[in-house]
PDB file of C-alpha atoms in Angstrom:
ATOM      1  CA  MET B   5      -4.432   5.644 -55.152  1.00 62.00           C
ATOM      2  CA  ALA B   6      -4.782   8.290 -57.874  1.00 60.00           C
ATOM      3  CA  GLN B   7      -7.875   7.238 -59.835  1.00 63.00           C
ATOM      4  CA  SER B   8     -11.045   9.258 -59.179  1.00 71.00           C
ATOM      5  CA  VAL B   9     -13.538   6.413 -58.728  1.00 82.00           C
ATOM      6  CA  TRP B  10     -12.735   3.441 -56.506  1.00 92.00           C
ATOM      7  CA  THR B  11     -14.953   0.463 -55.819  1.00 95.00           C
ATOM      8  CA  ILE B  12     -14.812  -1.586 -52.623  1.00 95.00           C
ATOM      9  CA  ALA B  13     -13.072  -4.478 -54.410  1.00 95.00           C
ATOM     10  CA  GLN B  14     -10.460  -2.223 -55.999  1.00 95.00           C
ATOM     11  CA  LEU B  15      -9.687  -0.517 -52.718  1.00 96.00           C
ATOM     12  CA  LEU B  16      -9.285  -3.767 -50.828  1.00 96.00           C
ATOM     13  CA  THR B  17      -6.977  -5.212 -53.476  1.00 96.00           C
ATOM     14  CA  TRP B  18      -4.815  -2.083 -53.642  1.00 96.00           C
ATOM     15  CA  THR B  19      -4.653  -1.592 -49.875  1.00 97.00           C
ATOM     16  CA  THR B  20      -3.822  -5.232 -49.164  1.00 97.00           C
ATOM     17  CA  GLU B  21      -0.769  -5.044 -51.411  1.00 97.00           C
ATOM     18  CA  PHE B  22       0.187  -1.618 -50.046  1.00 97.00           C
ATOM     19  CA  PHE B  23       0.076  -2.922 -46.474  1.00 96.00           C
ATOM     20  CA  ARG B  24       1.951  -6.109 -47.400  1.00 96.00           C
ATOM     21  CA  GLU B  25       4.803  -4.080 -48.894  1.00 96.00           C
ATOM     22  CA  ARG B  26       5.084  -2.157 -45.643  1.00 95.00           C
ATOM     23  CA  GLY B  27       5.213  -5.213 -43.412  1.00 94.00           C
ATOM     24  CA  ILE B  28       1.723  -5.016 -41.920  1.00 95.00           C
ATOM     25  CA  GLU B  29       1.026  -8.380 -40.296  1.00 93.00           C
ATOM     26  CA  ASN B  30      -2.578  -8.925 -41.475  1.00 95.00           C
ATOM     27  CA  PRO B  31      -2.865  -6.754 -44.597  1.00 96.00           C
ATOM     28  CA  ARG B  32      -6.191  -7.980 -45.991  1.00 97.00           C
ATOM     29  CA  LEU B  33      -7.930  -8.117 -42.615  1.00 96.00           C
ATOM     30  CA  ASP B  34      -6.779  -4.626 -41.684  1.00 96.00           C
ATOM     31  CA  ALA B  35      -7.898  -3.249 -45.052  1.00 97.00           C
ATOM     32  CA  GLU B  36     -11.353  -4.764 -44.528  1.00 96.00           C
ATOM     33  CA  VAL B  37     -11.661  -3.513 -40.955  1.00 96.00           C
ATOM     34  CA  LEU B  38     -10.710   0.034 -41.938  1.00 97.00           C
ATOM     35  CA  LEU B  39     -13.048   0.132 -44.922  1.00 96.00           C
ATOM     36  CA  GLY B  40     -15.882  -1.342 -42.887  1.00 96.00           C
ATOM     37  CA  ALA B  41     -15.353   1.370 -40.282  1.00 95.00           C
ATOM     38  CA  VAL B  42     -15.482   4.111 -42.915  1.00 96.00           C
ATOM     39  CA  LEU B  43     -18.701   2.729 -44.394  1.00 95.00           C
ATOM     40  CA  GLY B  44     -20.244   1.816 -41.036  1.00 94.00           C
ATOM     41  CA  LYS B  45     -20.747  -1.750 -42.257  1.00 93.00           C
ATOM     42  CA  GLU B  46     -19.794  -5.289 -41.231  1.00 91.00           C
ATOM     43  CA  ARG B  47     -17.016  -6.951 -43.219  1.00 90.00           C
ATOM     44  CA  MET B  48     -19.492  -9.284 -44.970  1.00 93.00           C
ATOM     45  CA  TYR B  49     -21.080  -6.224 -46.567  1.00 93.00           C
ATOM     46  CA  LEU B  50     -17.840  -5.568 -48.442  1.00 94.00           C
ATOM     47  CA  TYR B  51     -18.058  -8.918 -50.216  1.00 91.00           C
ATOM     48  CA  VAL B  52     -21.724  -8.578 -51.142  1.00 92.00           C
ATOM     49  CA  HIS B  53     -21.272  -5.021 -52.448  1.00 91.00           C
ATOM     50  CA  PHE B  54     -17.776  -5.387 -53.925  1.00 91.00           C
ATOM     51  CA  ASP B  55     -18.558  -3.222 -56.957  1.00 92.00           C
ATOM     52  CA  GLU B  56     -19.979  -0.291 -54.954  1.00 93.00           C
ATOM     53  CA  PRO B  57     -18.016   2.963 -55.412  1.00 94.00           C
ATOM     54  CA  LEU B  58     -17.017   5.150 -52.491  1.00 94.00           C
ATOM     55  CA  GLU B  59     -18.147   8.742 -52.121  1.00 93.00           C
ATOM     56  CA  PRO B  60     -15.343  11.351 -52.131  1.00 92.00           C
ATOM     57  CA  ALA B  61     -15.673  11.985 -48.376  1.00 95.00           C
ATOM     58  CA  GLU B  62     -15.537   8.243 -47.638  1.00 95.00           C
ATOM     59  CA  LEU B  63     -12.489   7.841 -49.838  1.00 95.00           C
ATOM     60  CA  ALA B  64     -10.716  10.740 -48.123  1.00 95.00           C
ATOM     61  CA  ARG B  65     -11.365   9.271 -44.694  1.00 96.00           C
ATOM     62  CA  TYR B  66     -10.218   5.837 -45.830  1.00 97.00           C
ATOM     63  CA  ARG B  67      -7.011   7.280 -47.271  1.00 96.00           C
ATOM     64  CA  ALA B  68      -6.250   8.928 -43.938  1.00 97.00           C
ATOM     65  CA  TYR B  69      -6.786   5.628 -42.115  1.00 97.00           C
ATOM     66  CA  VAL B  70      -4.596   3.735 -44.580  1.00 97.00           C
ATOM     67  CA  LYS B  71      -1.777   6.251 -44.244  1.00 97.00           C
ATOM     68  CA  GLU B  72      -1.761   5.884 -40.460  1.00 96.00           C
ATOM     69  CA  ARG B  73      -1.912   2.103 -40.509  1.00 97.00           C
ATOM     70  CA  ALA B  74       0.851   1.892 -43.132  1.00 97.00           C
ATOM     71  CA  GLY B  75       3.034   3.750 -40.628  1.00 96.00           C
ATOM     72  CA  HIS B  76       2.392   0.888 -38.173  1.00 96.00           C
ATOM     73  CA  VAL B  77       0.002   2.860 -36.000  1.00 96.00           C
ATOM     74  CA  PRO B  78      -2.016   0.118 -34.258  1.00 96.00           C
ATOM     75  CA  LEU B  79      -5.450  -0.459 -35.742  1.00 96.00           C
ATOM     76  CA  ALA B  80      -7.097   0.329 -32.402  1.00 96.00           C
ATOM     77  CA  TYR B  81      -5.446   3.763 -32.297  1.00 97.00           C
ATOM     78  CA  VAL B  82      -6.387   4.494 -35.906  1.00 97.00           C
ATOM     79  CA  LEU B  83     -10.054   3.752 -35.183  1.00 97.00           C
ATOM     80  CA  GLY B  84     -10.042   4.895 -31.552  1.00 96.00           C
ATOM     81  CA  THR B  85     -11.842   1.764 -30.354  1.00 96.00           C
ATOM     82  CA  ARG B  86     -11.147  -1.843 -29.399  1.00 96.00           C
ATOM     83  CA  GLU B  87     -13.486  -4.751 -28.637  1.00 95.00           C
ATOM     84  CA  PHE B  88     -12.830  -6.629 -25.395  1.00 97.00           C
ATOM     85  CA  MET B  89     -15.061  -9.199 -23.675  1.00 97.00           C
ATOM     86  CA  GLY B  90     -17.768  -8.419 -26.216  1.00 95.00           C
ATOM     87  CA  LEU B  91     -17.777  -4.726 -25.276  1.00 97.00           C
ATOM     88  CA  ASP B  92     -16.543  -1.702 -27.218  1.00 96.00           C
ATOM     89  CA  PHE B  93     -13.922   0.488 -25.518  1.00 98.00           C
ATOM     90  CA  ARG B  94     -12.472   3.824 -26.532  1.00 97.00           C
ATOM     91  CA  VAL B  95      -8.675   3.743 -26.679  1.00 97.00           C
ATOM     92  CA  THR B  96      -6.094   6.498 -27.084  1.00 96.00           C
ATOM     93  CA  ARG B  97      -2.318   6.579 -27.204  1.00 94.00           C
ATOM     94  CA  ASP B  98      -2.430   7.255 -23.459  1.00 95.00           C
ATOM     95  CA  THR B  99      -3.771   3.744 -22.848  1.00 96.00           C
ATOM     96  CA  LEU B 100      -2.564   0.226 -23.460  1.00 95.00           C
ATOM     97  CA  ILE B 101      -4.685  -1.561 -26.071  1.00 96.00           C
ATOM     98  CA  PRO B 102      -6.824  -4.304 -24.442  1.00 96.00           C
ATOM     99  CA  ARG B 103      -5.823  -7.766 -25.665  1.00 94.00           C
ATOM    100  CA  PRO B 104      -7.654 -11.098 -25.831  1.00 93.00           C
ATOM    101  CA  ASP B 105      -5.090 -12.711 -23.478  1.00 94.00           C
ATOM    102  CA  THR B 106      -6.381 -10.506 -20.665  1.00 96.00           C
ATOM    103  CA  GLU B 107      -9.903 -11.906 -20.955  1.00 97.00           C
ATOM    104  CA  LEU B 108      -8.723 -14.893 -18.879  1.00 97.00           C
ATOM    105  CA  LEU B 109      -8.013 -12.547 -15.955  1.00 98.00           C
ATOM    106  CA  VAL B 110     -11.485 -11.032 -16.267  1.00 98.00           C
ATOM    107  CA  GLN B 111     -13.168 -14.433 -16.445  1.00 97.00           C
ATOM    108  CA  CYS B 112     -11.332 -15.645 -13.323  1.00 97.00           C
ATOM    109  CA  VAL B 113     -12.582 -12.650 -11.372  1.00 98.00           C
ATOM    110  CA  VAL B 114     -16.136 -12.872 -12.731  1.00 98.00           C
ATOM    111  CA  ASP B 115     -16.344 -16.542 -11.725  1.00 97.00           C
ATOM    112  CA  PHE B 116     -15.028 -15.752  -8.239  1.00 97.00           C
ATOM    113  CA  LEU B 117     -17.468 -12.897  -7.666  1.00 97.00           C
ATOM    114  CA  ARG B 118     -20.420 -14.908  -8.936  1.00 96.00           C
ATOM    115  CA  ALA B 119     -19.482 -17.635  -6.453  1.00 95.00           C
ATOM    116  CA  ARG B 120     -19.383 -15.056  -3.659  1.00 94.00           C
ATOM    117  CA  THR B 121     -22.832 -13.862  -4.701  1.00 94.00           C
ATOM    118  CA  ALA B 122     -24.116 -17.444  -4.612  1.00 92.00           C
ATOM    119  CA  GLU B 123     -22.857 -17.640  -1.021  1.00 91.00           C
ATOM    120  CA  GLY B 124     -25.084 -14.707  -0.103  1.00 88.00           C
ATOM    121  CA  ARG B 125     -22.633 -11.797  -0.399  1.00 88.00           C
ATOM    122  CA  ASP B 126     -24.306  -8.643  -1.716  1.00 85.00           C
ATOM    123  CA  ASP B 127     -21.734  -5.883  -1.141  1.00 91.00           C
ATOM    124  CA  LEU B 128     -18.955  -7.041  -3.454  1.00 97.00           C
ATOM    125  CA  THR B 129     -16.115  -4.659  -4.301  1.00 97.00           C
ATOM    126  CA  LEU B 130     -13.043  -4.810  -6.495  1.00 98.00           C
ATOM    127  CA  ALA B 131     -10.008  -2.658  -7.199  1.00 98.00           C
ATOM    128  CA  ASP B 132      -8.283  -2.521 -10.583  1.00 98.00           C
ATOM    129  CA  ILE B 133      -4.704  -1.258 -10.407  1.00 98.00           C
ATOM    130  CA  GLY B 134      -3.334   0.343 -13.569  1.00 97.00           C
ATOM    131  CA  THR B 135      -6.741   0.483 -15.192  1.00 97.00           C
ATOM    132  CA  GLY B 136      -5.856   2.177 -18.502  1.00 97.00           C
ATOM    133  CA  THR B 137      -9.014   2.113 -20.626  1.00 97.00           C
ATOM    134  CA  GLY B 138     -10.908   0.603 -17.694  1.00 98.00           C
ATOM    135  CA  ALA B 139     -11.567  -2.481 -19.831  1.00 98.00           C
ATOM    136  CA  ILE B 140     -10.798  -4.998 -17.077  1.00 98.00           C
ATOM    137  CA  ALA B 141     -12.803  -3.416 -14.255  1.00 98.00           C
ATOM    138  CA  LEU B 142     -15.702  -2.406 -16.490  1.00 98.00           C
ATOM    139  CA  SER B 143     -15.945  -5.864 -18.034  1.00 98.00           C
ATOM    140  CA  VAL B 144     -16.110  -7.413 -14.569  1.00 98.00           C
ATOM    141  CA  LEU B 145     -18.853  -4.974 -13.584  1.00 98.00           C
ATOM    142  CA  HIS B 146     -20.786  -5.681 -16.783  1.00 98.00           C
ATOM    143  CA  TYR B 147     -20.777  -9.439 -16.168  1.00 97.00           C
ATOM    144  CA  THR B 148     -21.569  -9.374 -12.440  1.00 97.00           C
ATOM    145  CA  GLU B 149     -24.550  -8.062 -10.518  1.00 92.00           C
ATOM    146  CA  GLY B 150     -24.166  -5.180  -8.095  1.00 90.00           C
ATOM    147  CA  THR B 151     -20.374  -5.226  -7.854  1.00 97.00           C
ATOM    148  CA  ARG B 152     -18.715  -1.846  -7.283  1.00 97.00           C
ATOM    149  CA  ALA B 153     -15.169  -0.905  -8.273  1.00 98.00           C
ATOM    150  CA  ASP B 154     -12.327   1.466  -7.592  1.00 98.00           C
ATOM    151  CA  ALA B 155      -9.898   1.848 -10.490  1.00 98.00           C
ATOM    152  CA  VAL B 156      -6.474   3.462 -10.302  1.00 98.00           C
ATOM    153  CA  ASP B 157      -4.070   4.764 -12.920  1.00 97.00           C
ATOM    154  CA  ILE B 158      -1.022   6.955 -12.517  1.00 96.00           C
ATOM    155  CA  SER B 159      -1.826   8.724 -15.811  1.00 96.00           C
ATOM    156  CA  PRO B 160      -4.525  11.409 -15.596  1.00 97.00           C
ATOM    157  CA  ALA B 161      -5.143  11.045 -19.339  1.00 97.00           C
ATOM    158  CA  ALA B 162      -5.688   7.282 -19.031  1.00 97.00           C
ATOM    159  CA  ALA B 163      -7.976   7.783 -16.041  1.00 98.00           C
ATOM    160  CA  GLU B 164     -10.099  10.151 -18.112  1.00 98.00           C
ATOM    161  CA  VAL B 165     -10.441   7.526 -20.852  1.00 98.00           C
ATOM    162  CA  ALA B 166     -11.574   5.003 -18.243  1.00 98.00           C
ATOM    163  CA  ARG B 167     -14.214   7.437 -16.974  1.00 98.00           C
ATOM    164  CA  GLU B 168     -15.446   8.002 -20.520  1.00 98.00           C
ATOM    165  CA  ASN B 169     -15.729   4.261 -21.109  1.00 98.00           C
ATOM    166  CA  ALA B 170     -17.671   3.873 -17.878  1.00 98.00           C
ATOM    167  CA  GLU B 171     -20.150   6.460 -19.140  1.00 98.00           C
ATOM    168  CA  ARG B 172     -20.392   4.808 -22.557  1.00 97.00           C
ATOM    169  CA  LEU B 173     -21.211   1.464 -20.978  1.00 98.00           C
ATOM    170  CA  GLY B 174     -23.672   2.832 -18.430  1.00 97.00           C
ATOM    171  CA  LEU B 175     -21.454   1.813 -15.519  1.00 98.00           C
ATOM    172  CA  ALA B 176     -20.308   5.193 -14.198  1.00 97.00           C
ATOM    173  CA  GLU B 177     -22.373   4.904 -11.005  1.00 97.00           C
ATOM    174  CA  ARG B 178     -20.634   1.644 -10.078  1.00 97.00           C
ATOM    175  CA  ILE B 179     -17.010   2.735 -10.464  1.00 98.00           C
ATOM    176  CA  GLU B 180     -14.747   5.484  -9.178  1.00 98.00           C
ATOM    177  CA  VAL B 181     -11.570   6.161 -11.118  1.00 98.00           C
ATOM    178  CA  HIS B 182      -8.615   7.519  -9.132  1.00 98.00           C
ATOM    179  CA  VAL B 183      -5.334   9.058 -10.277  1.00 98.00           C
ATOM    180  CA  GLY B 184      -2.435   7.813  -8.213  1.00 97.00           C
ATOM    181  CA  ASP B 185       0.403   5.367  -7.708  1.00 97.00           C
ATOM    182  CA  LEU B 186      -0.773   1.736  -7.430  1.00 96.00           C
ATOM    183  CA  THR B 187      -2.642   1.162  -4.145  1.00 97.00           C
ATOM    184  CA  ALA B 188      -1.970   4.615  -2.647  1.00 96.00           C
ATOM    185  CA  PRO B 189      -5.463   6.027  -3.420  1.00 97.00           C
ATOM    186  CA  LEU B 190      -7.120   2.966  -1.846  1.00 97.00           C
ATOM    187  CA  ALA B 191      -5.932   3.425   1.740  1.00 93.00           C
ATOM    188  CA  GLY B 192      -8.688   2.746   4.248  1.00 93.00           C
ATOM    189  CA  HIS B 193     -10.746   0.604   1.861  1.00 96.00           C
ATOM    190  CA  SER B 194     -11.175  -3.158   1.624  1.00 96.00           C
ATOM    191  CA  TYR B 195     -12.035  -5.353  -1.355  1.00 98.00           C
ATOM    192  CA  ASP B 196     -13.207  -8.810  -2.297  1.00 97.00           C
ATOM    193  CA  VAL B 197     -10.885  -8.704  -5.309  1.00 98.00           C
ATOM    194  CA  ILE B 198      -7.800  -6.736  -6.251  1.00 98.00           C
ATOM    195  CA  LEU B 199      -6.669  -7.312  -9.808  1.00 98.00           C
ATOM    196  CA  SER B 200      -4.105  -5.875 -12.153  1.00 98.00           C
ATOM    197  CA  ASN B 201      -2.509  -6.229 -15.555  1.00 97.00           C
ATOM    198  CA  PRO B 202       0.659  -4.302 -14.664  1.00 96.00           C
ATOM    199  CA  PRO B 203       3.696  -3.487 -16.806  1.00 94.00           C
ATOM    200  CA  TYR B 204       5.675  -6.735 -17.050  1.00 94.00           C
ATOM    201  CA  ILE B 205       8.052  -6.480 -20.004  1.00 94.00           C
ATOM    202  CA  PRO B 206      11.727  -6.304 -18.942  1.00 94.00           C
ATOM    203  CA  THR B 207      13.196  -2.928 -19.838  1.00 95.00           C
ATOM    204  CA  ALA B 208      15.797  -4.386 -22.193  1.00 93.00           C
ATOM    205  CA  ASP B 209      13.091  -6.197 -24.183  1.00 93.00           C
ATOM    206  CA  ILE B 210      11.093  -3.062 -25.041  1.00 94.00           C
ATOM    207  CA  ALA B 211      13.320  -2.338 -28.044  1.00 93.00           C
ATOM    208  CA  THR B 212      12.645  -5.818 -29.477  1.00 93.00           C
ATOM    209  CA  LEU B 213       8.852  -5.448 -29.556  1.00 92.00           C
ATOM    210  CA  MET B 214       6.972  -5.103 -32.819  1.00 91.00           C
ATOM    211  CA  PRO B 215       6.866  -1.480 -34.038  1.00 91.00           C
ATOM    212  CA  GLU B 216       3.142  -1.124 -33.332  1.00 92.00           C
ATOM    213  CA  VAL B 217       3.882  -1.689 -29.636  1.00 93.00           C
ATOM    214  CA  ARG B 218       7.284  -0.109 -29.031  1.00 92.00           C
ATOM    215  CA  SER B 219       6.578   3.044 -31.051  1.00 92.00           C
ATOM    216  CA  TYR B 220       2.995   3.810 -30.065  1.00 91.00           C
ATOM    217  CA  GLU B 221       1.801   2.132 -26.867  1.00 92.00           C
ATOM    218  CA  PRO B 222       2.714   3.962 -23.622  1.00 91.00           C
ATOM    219  CA  HIS B 223       5.974   2.621 -22.200  1.00 93.00           C
ATOM    220  CA  LEU B 224       4.688   3.445 -18.724  1.00 89.00           C
ATOM    221  CA  ALA B 225       2.181   0.611 -19.205  1.00 92.00           C
ATOM    222  CA  LEU B 226       4.764  -1.784 -20.678  1.00 91.00           C
ATOM    223  CA  ASP B 227       8.066  -1.410 -18.810  1.00 90.00           C
ATOM    224  CA  GLY B 228       8.264  -3.748 -15.832  1.00 94.00           C
ATOM    225  CA  GLY B 229      11.806  -2.857 -14.826  1.00 94.00           C
ATOM    226  CA  ARG B 230      15.015  -4.841 -15.152  1.00 94.00           C
ATOM    227  CA  ASP B 231      13.427  -8.281 -14.711  1.00 95.00           C
ATOM    228  CA  GLY B 232       9.803  -7.365 -15.440  1.00 95.00           C
ATOM    229  CA  LEU B 233       8.770  -7.881 -11.809  1.00 97.00           C
ATOM    230  CA  THR B 234       9.130  -4.393 -10.319  1.00 97.00           C
ATOM    231  CA  ILE B 235       5.411  -3.650 -10.046  1.00 97.00           C
ATOM    232  CA  TYR B 236       4.562  -7.176  -8.882  1.00 97.00           C
ATOM    233  CA  ARG B 237       6.896  -6.761  -5.931  1.00 97.00           C
ATOM    234  CA  ARG B 238       5.111  -3.604  -4.858  1.00 97.00           C
ATOM    235  CA  LEU B 239       1.649  -5.045  -5.390  1.00 97.00           C
ATOM    236  CA  ALA B 240       2.470  -8.281  -3.563  1.00 97.00           C
ATOM    237  CA  ALA B 241       3.720  -6.265  -0.592  1.00 97.00           C
ATOM    238  CA  ASP B 242       0.753  -3.888  -0.373  1.00 97.00           C
ATOM    239  CA  ALA B 243      -2.392  -5.318  -1.997  1.00 97.00           C
ATOM    240  CA  PRO B 244      -3.133  -8.306   0.298  1.00 97.00           C
ATOM    241  CA  ALA B 245      -3.601  -5.996   3.293  1.00 96.00           C
ATOM    242  CA  LEU B 246      -6.557  -4.392   1.473  1.00 98.00           C
ATOM    243  CA  LEU B 247      -8.355  -7.695   0.863  1.00 97.00           C
ATOM    244  CA  ARG B 248     -11.312  -8.942   2.852  1.00 96.00           C
ATOM    245  CA  ASP B 249     -11.172 -12.421   4.371  1.00 95.00           C
ATOM    246  CA  GLY B 250     -11.500 -15.007   1.639  1.00 95.00           C
ATOM    247  CA  GLY B 251     -10.546 -12.415  -0.952  1.00 97.00           C
ATOM    248  CA  MET B 252      -8.731 -12.781  -4.262  1.00 98.00           C
ATOM    249  CA  PHE B 253      -5.595 -11.075  -5.580  1.00 98.00           C
ATOM    250  CA  ALA B 254      -5.261 -11.760  -9.317  1.00 98.00           C
ATOM    251  CA  VAL B 255      -2.733 -10.516 -11.865  1.00 98.00           C
ATOM    252  CA  GLU B 256      -1.811 -11.138 -15.473  1.00 98.00           C
ATOM    253  CA  VAL B 257       1.847 -12.044 -16.003  1.00 97.00           C
ATOM    254  CA  GLY B 258       4.338 -12.243 -18.850  1.00 95.00           C
ATOM    255  CA  ILE B 259       5.879 -15.408 -20.242  1.00 92.00           C
ATOM    256  CA  ASN B 260       7.983 -17.303 -17.657  1.00 94.00           C
ATOM    257  CA  GLU B 261       7.009 -14.926 -14.853  1.00 97.00           C
ATOM    258  CA  ALA B 262       4.189 -16.880 -13.207  1.00 97.00           C
ATOM    259  CA  ARG B 263       6.262 -18.914 -10.738  1.00 97.00           C
ATOM    260  CA  ASP B 264       8.176 -15.864  -9.532  1.00 97.00           C
ATOM    261  CA  VAL B 265       4.994 -13.829  -9.104  1.00 98.00           C
ATOM    262  CA  ALA B 266       3.298 -16.674  -7.230  1.00 98.00           C
ATOM    263  CA  ALA B 267       6.278 -16.789  -4.864  1.00 97.00           C
ATOM    264  CA  LEU B 268       6.016 -13.044  -4.273  1.00 98.00           C
ATOM    265  CA  MET B 269       2.343 -13.428  -3.389  1.00 97.00           C
ATOM    266  CA  ALA B 270       2.940 -16.437  -1.138  1.00 97.00           C
ATOM    267  CA  ALA B 271       5.505 -14.468   0.875  1.00 97.00           C
ATOM    268  CA  HIS B 272       2.766 -12.184   2.218  1.00 97.00           C
ATOM    269  CA  PRO B 273       1.320 -13.532   5.508  1.00 96.00           C
ATOM    270  CA  ARG B 274      -2.288 -12.927   4.413  1.00 97.00           C
ATOM    271  CA  ILE B 275      -1.985 -15.064   1.275  1.00 97.00           C
ATOM    272  CA  VAL B 276      -2.672 -18.678   2.183  1.00 97.00           C
ATOM    273  CA  ARG B 277      -2.925 -20.230  -1.278  1.00 97.00           C
ATOM    274  CA  THR B 278      -1.839 -19.414  -4.828  1.00 98.00           C
ATOM    275  CA  GLU B 279      -2.717 -20.879  -8.191  1.00 97.00           C
ATOM    276  CA  ILE B 280      -1.605 -20.363 -11.791  1.00 98.00           C
ATOM    277  CA  GLN B 281      -3.973 -20.467 -14.739  1.00 96.00           C
ATOM    278  CA  LYS B 282      -2.982 -21.052 -18.364  1.00 95.00           C
ATOM    279  CA  ASP B 283      -4.459 -19.361 -21.400  1.00 93.00           C
ATOM    280  CA  LEU B 284      -5.723 -21.199 -24.503  1.00 90.00           C
ATOM    281  CA  GLY B 285      -2.181 -21.318 -25.855  1.00 91.00           C
ATOM    282  CA  GLY B 286      -0.963 -23.161 -22.758  1.00 93.00           C
ATOM    283  CA  ILE B 287       0.949 -20.148 -21.447  1.00 95.00           C
ATOM    284  CA  GLU B 288       0.861 -19.462 -17.715  1.00 97.00           C
ATOM    285  CA  ARG B 289      -1.042 -16.188 -17.906  1.00 97.00           C
ATOM    286  CA  VAL B 290      -2.793 -15.457 -14.595  1.00 98.00           C
ATOM    287  CA  VAL B 291      -1.575 -15.806 -11.017  1.00 98.00           C
ATOM    288  CA  VAL B 292      -4.105 -15.797  -8.194  1.00 98.00           C
ATOM    289  CA  GLY B 293      -3.604 -15.540  -4.450  1.00 98.00           C
ATOM    290  CA  TYR B 294      -6.307 -16.039  -1.800  1.00 98.00           C
ATOM    291  CA  THR B 295      -6.609 -14.763   1.739  1.00 96.00           C
ATOM    292  CA  VAL B 296      -7.800 -16.996   4.548  1.00 88.00           C
TER     293      VAL B 296
END
């Protein structure tokens, strides 16, 4: 990238090949997303203005982005943001990157809370365990009326990101973010919904993950112990006691974990029914338990 004047088309062509040589999964898309971010434009703009040259400051910023991404730094960490449920969330290397698969968990909870509202409930509460960016809890709040939330993360840095996202989305008055270990900060409270996307990757599998994940995302948010179920065991033992009557306990799970997690839930005396929901790819993705 030595020439002094670069047009949008030239940059995209060069960067796509550069990324491809370095094993980036979606080289053209990533090049477009990064350049669009530098210019503050939608991707379509790049095609309409393909012969537009970049200013020196824009080119310098783009080069910095490209260097990071070529090193397999996830796109969300390069840009510091990630879209989830139609909302924009700040992300840092202290937080897991929100993924589209998790939107099913959010939608399940939103549907449940809206049904509770239709029944005349007006004091709905939820708890999000292992909140990270706060994307799950904040998305639920955004798409429901009047719901309040407690969110918990063991990482003070992640909790601070969640608080910042709450402010950005105008939801800070409806959520309290706690630093602590799973349900410990929630003692004495009760909830209509407790939900979580906990660490669920077996420890031995961490080394086999793509480099973007294993090298950059926090292992604390990935490592689910020897069989991937360590956190589910703790949540299944403790969370149901904090649910109101007719409440919901919902978690995202890894591949081939749903049946085991449902059994853990069903073993608690307050859980009277469980169900498993599949994502668009047919994978059993969310396990839900209900109290009487």
